Amino acid sequence: MTGALDRRGFLKLSAALAAGSAAGFSCIEVARAAPVEVPTVDTLSLRVLIDSAHDQFLKPATVQGVRHQPPGNGRGADYRKVLHNQWGLSLFAESKAGEEARTILLDFGYSPEALLNNIEILKVDPTKVDALIVSHGHHDHYGGLTGFLDSYRDRLQPELKLYAGGEDNFCHRLSPSGVQGQFTDFGQLDRRELTARRISTVLCEAPTVVAGHAFTTGQIKRTSSERILPNTFVERGIKDGLGCDASHYSPAELQGKIIADEHVHEHATCYHVRGKGLVVISSCGHVGIVNSVRQAQEVSGVEKVHAIVGGFHLGPAPKDYLTQVVAEIGALKPDVVIPMHCSGLNFALEAQAQLPDHVIVPTTGSRLTFGA
């Protein structure tokens, strides 16, 4: 098991971050580019705090040993409050290994209003959170973070850390406007706001164990036939203390250049569930869901895939490409495939056609349980 960064890249990144400490990088750590010992948990529960839809008519079901408890009517104690759905994703992960319990909050949706509303209605306890993970630097995955911290920081662990896939998380992102050469702002994760809220960041370009129960893939190798579908653009560099350090990127990615976003920082969050195999959570899967699962297998040394969960970014996929990717997912022999967020209705239908006994489609408020 080896980290995704080569030694030269790791040293360049470390030097760049050390040089940038005066510019507000002091709360940054870099995960060791060394083999990790992947932990095993007995059970894992994922509560969908935010997704794009809520279906109160879903029935409880167990598929290939995975239990899906739907959210019901989604109303709070005050009937005028109901679950908020939006383009984004947030997952509340609770795991147990023996008597040891851990809780991780993975991604934070598009807005704090939706996240805080749904935390209240679903009655999850954010004060139990042992770690925070951001999957990648898109606003629909980190937008609720600072508002969440404003509401709960004083009740959270004093040394709480945010695990991010890489420095590229902090770059400025833009969306195409429809006019050639013109873009609209899509924001950027501000490390100064994290520092102000006493959150330190761990850059996980190498595989990293999180809270003793989960692990991240590190930077994901691109070995499958998958390709990045049209998405955002990125501007690498620091302006007035905001942005990302560009010194360890290639000459084609020089500071100040707006280029197509290759999502080099995206990572997947994974668990090894005893007797079941890997649960691989790809919050958006821009670099390919098959690539993400293969990376998890390589990092962990575990071949068996129990569940592939999350956003797979195949909503915009043309039919022939979608059919091919679903077939490649099937070749991984997962027990269950659980599409959310940007996976697309087209993916859900194709997966149900090719893997009819292996698909769960949850909604906001759903609870998924893996293990005994």
Short mmCIF file of N, CA and C in Angstrom, two decimals, residues 214-272:
data_model
loop_
_atom_site.label_atom_id
_atom_site.label_comp_id
_atom_site.label_asym_id
_atom_site.label_seq_id
_atom_site.Cartn_x
_atom_site.Cartn_y
_atom_site.Cartn_z
N ALA A 214 -12.47 5.27 9.80
CA ALA A 214 -12.59 5.45 8.36
C ALA A 214 -11.21 5.65 7.75
N PHE A 215 -11.15 5.59 6.42
CA PHE A 215 -9.92 5.98 5.74
C PHE A 215 -10.27 6.67 4.43
N THR A 216 -9.39 7.55 4.00
CA THR A 216 -9.58 8.21 2.73
C THR A 216 -8.66 7.57 1.69
N THR A 217 -9.03 7.71 0.43
CA THR A 217 -8.28 7.06 -0.63
C THR A 217 -6.98 7.78 -0.96
N GLY A 218 -6.85 9.05 -0.56
CA GLY A 218 -5.79 9.86 -1.12
C GLY A 218 -6.15 10.21 -2.56
N GLN A 219 -5.21 10.85 -3.23
CA GLN A 219 -5.43 11.23 -4.63
C GLN A 219 -5.73 9.99 -5.45
N ILE A 220 -6.76 10.08 -6.29
CA ILE A 220 -7.30 8.91 -6.98
C ILE A 220 -6.63 8.75 -8.35
N LYS A 221 -6.05 7.57 -8.57
CA LYS A 221 -5.44 7.27 -9.86
C LYS A 221 -6.53 7.06 -10.91
N ARG A 222 -6.20 7.41 -12.13
CA ARG A 222 -7.17 7.33 -13.22
C ARG A 222 -6.77 6.19 -14.15
N THR A 223 -7.32 5.02 -13.88
CA THR A 223 -6.93 3.82 -14.60
C THR A 223 -8.05 3.23 -15.43
N SER A 224 -9.28 3.68 -15.24
CA SER A 224 -10.42 3.12 -15.97
C SER A 224 -10.64 3.91 -17.26
N SER A 225 -11.69 3.56 -17.96
CA SER A 225 -12.06 4.28 -19.19
C SER A 225 -12.85 5.55 -18.89
N GLU A 226 -13.09 5.83 -17.62
CA GLU A 226 -13.91 6.98 -17.25
C GLU A 226 -13.22 8.30 -17.61
N ARG A 227 -14.03 9.31 -17.82
CA ARG A 227 -13.51 10.64 -18.13
C ARG A 227 -14.27 11.67 -17.31
N ILE A 228 -13.67 12.84 -17.14
CA ILE A 228 -14.32 13.92 -16.41
C ILE A 228 -15.34 14.57 -17.33
N LEU A 229 -16.60 14.56 -16.92
CA LEU A 229 -17.66 15.18 -17.72
C LEU A 229 -17.64 16.68 -17.50
N PRO A 230 -18.19 17.45 -18.44
CA PRO A 230 -18.14 18.93 -18.35
C PRO A 230 -18.56 19.42 -16.97
N ASN A 231 -17.75 20.32 -16.41
CA ASN A 231 -18.00 20.76 -15.04
C ASN A 231 -17.43 22.15 -14.83
N THR A 232 -16.77 22.37 -13.70
CA THR A 232 -16.26 23.69 -13.37
C THR A 232 -14.89 23.95 -13.97
N PHE A 233 -14.47 25.22 -13.82
CA PHE A 233 -13.11 25.62 -14.13
C PHE A 233 -12.47 26.06 -12.82
N VAL A 234 -11.15 26.17 -12.83
CA VAL A 234 -10.43 26.48 -11.59
C VAL A 234 -9.36 27.53 -11.86
N GLU A 235 -9.15 28.38 -10.87
CA GLU A 235 -8.10 29.40 -10.92
C GLU A 235 -7.19 29.18 -9.73
N ARG A 236 -5.95 28.79 -9.99
CA ARG A 236 -5.03 28.44 -8.92
C ARG A 236 -4.16 29.64 -8.58
N GLY A 237 -4.06 29.92 -7.31
CA GLY A 237 -3.25 31.05 -6.85
C GLY A 237 -3.87 31.68 -5.63
N ILE A 238 -3.16 32.62 -5.02
CA ILE A 238 -3.61 33.30 -3.80
C ILE A 238 -3.72 34.79 -4.08
N LYS A 239 -4.86 35.37 -3.73
CA LYS A 239 -5.09 36.80 -3.87
C LYS A 239 -5.61 37.32 -2.54
N ASP A 240 -4.91 38.28 -1.98
CA ASP A 240 -5.31 38.88 -0.70
C ASP A 240 -5.54 37.83 0.38
N GLY A 241 -4.70 36.81 0.39
CA GLY A 241 -4.77 35.79 1.43
C GLY A 241 -5.80 34.72 1.19
N LEU A 242 -6.55 34.79 0.08
CA LEU A 242 -7.61 33.82 -0.20
C LEU A 242 -7.22 33.01 -1.42
N GLY A 243 -7.35 31.70 -1.33
CA GLY A 243 -7.07 30.85 -2.47
C GLY A 243 -6.16 29.69 -2.11
N CYS A 244 -5.50 29.13 -3.13
CA CYS A 244 -4.66 27.95 -2.93
C CYS A 244 -3.26 28.22 -3.47
N ASP A 245 -2.30 27.56 -2.86
CA ASP A 245 -0.92 27.68 -3.30
C ASP A 245 -0.75 26.92 -4.61
N ALA A 246 -0.16 27.57 -5.63
CA ALA A 246 -0.05 26.97 -6.96
C ALA A 246 1.35 26.47 -7.27
N SER A 247 2.27 26.58 -6.31
CA SER A 247 3.67 26.35 -6.63
C SER A 247 4.00 24.90 -6.95
N HIS A 248 3.16 23.95 -6.50
CA HIS A 248 3.50 22.56 -6.76
C HIS A 248 2.70 21.97 -7.91
N TYR A 249 2.03 22.83 -8.70
CA TYR A 249 1.33 22.35 -9.88
C TYR A 249 2.22 22.48 -11.11
N SER A 250 1.78 21.91 -12.20
CA SER A 250 2.58 21.88 -13.42
C SER A 250 2.60 23.25 -14.09
N PRO A 251 3.53 23.47 -15.03
CA PRO A 251 3.58 24.76 -15.75
C PRO A 251 2.27 25.11 -16.43
N ALA A 252 1.50 24.09 -16.84
CA ALA A 252 0.22 24.35 -17.50
C ALA A 252 -0.83 24.88 -16.54
N GLU A 253 -0.53 24.81 -15.24
CA GLU A 253 -1.49 25.23 -14.23
C GLU A 253 -0.97 26.45 -13.47
N LEU A 254 -0.26 27.31 -14.18
CA LEU A 254 0.37 28.46 -13.53
C LEU A 254 -0.65 29.36 -12.88
N GLN A 255 -0.21 30.03 -11.82
CA GLN A 255 -1.06 30.95 -11.08
C GLN A 255 -1.69 31.98 -12.02
N GLY A 256 -2.99 32.21 -11.83
CA GLY A 256 -3.69 33.21 -12.61
C GLY A 256 -4.35 32.68 -13.86
N LYS A 257 -4.08 31.43 -14.25
CA LYS A 257 -4.69 30.85 -15.44
C LYS A 257 -5.99 30.15 -15.06
N ILE A 258 -7.03 30.39 -15.84
CA ILE A 258 -8.29 29.68 -15.65
C ILE A 258 -8.28 28.46 -16.55
N ILE A 259 -8.35 27.29 -15.95
CA ILE A 259 -8.23 26.04 -16.70
C ILE A 259 -9.37 25.10 -16.31
N ALA A 260 -9.60 24.11 -17.15
CA ALA A 260 -10.61 23.10 -16.83
C ALA A 260 -10.23 22.39 -15.54
N ASP A 261 -11.23 22.14 -14.71
CA ASP A 261 -11.00 21.54 -13.39
C ASP A 261 -10.81 20.03 -13.53
N GLU A 262 -9.63 19.55 -13.15
CA GLU A 262 -9.34 18.13 -13.22
C GLU A 262 -9.60 17.42 -11.88
N HIS A 263 -10.00 18.17 -10.87
CA HIS A 263 -10.37 17.59 -9.57
C HIS A 263 -9.25 16.74 -8.98
N VAL A 264 -8.05 17.26 -9.03
CA VAL A 264 -6.90 16.50 -8.53
C VAL A 264 -6.98 16.28 -7.02
N HIS A 265 -7.79 17.08 -6.34
CA HIS A 265 -7.87 17.02 -4.88
C HIS A 265 -8.98 16.11 -4.38
N GLU A 266 -9.83 15.62 -5.25
CA GLU A 266 -10.99 14.85 -4.80
C GLU A 266 -10.55 13.51 -4.20
N HIS A 267 -11.16 13.14 -3.08
CA HIS A 267 -10.88 11.84 -2.48
C HIS A 267 -12.19 11.21 -2.03
N ALA A 268 -12.16 9.90 -1.86
CA ALA A 268 -13.33 9.17 -1.38
C ALA A 268 -13.10 8.78 0.07
N THR A 269 -14.21 8.66 0.81
CA THR A 269 -14.18 8.23 2.21
C THR A 269 -14.65 6.78 2.28
N CYS A 270 -13.92 5.95 3.00
CA CYS A 270 -14.18 4.51 2.96
C CYS A 270 -14.19 3.90 4.36
N TYR A 271 -14.92 2.79 4.46
CA TYR A 271 -14.92 1.96 5.67
C TYR A 271 -14.73 0.51 5.25
N HIS A 272 -14.06 -0.25 6.11
CA HIS A 272 -13.98 -1.70 5.94
C HIS A 272 -14.88 -2.32 7.01
#
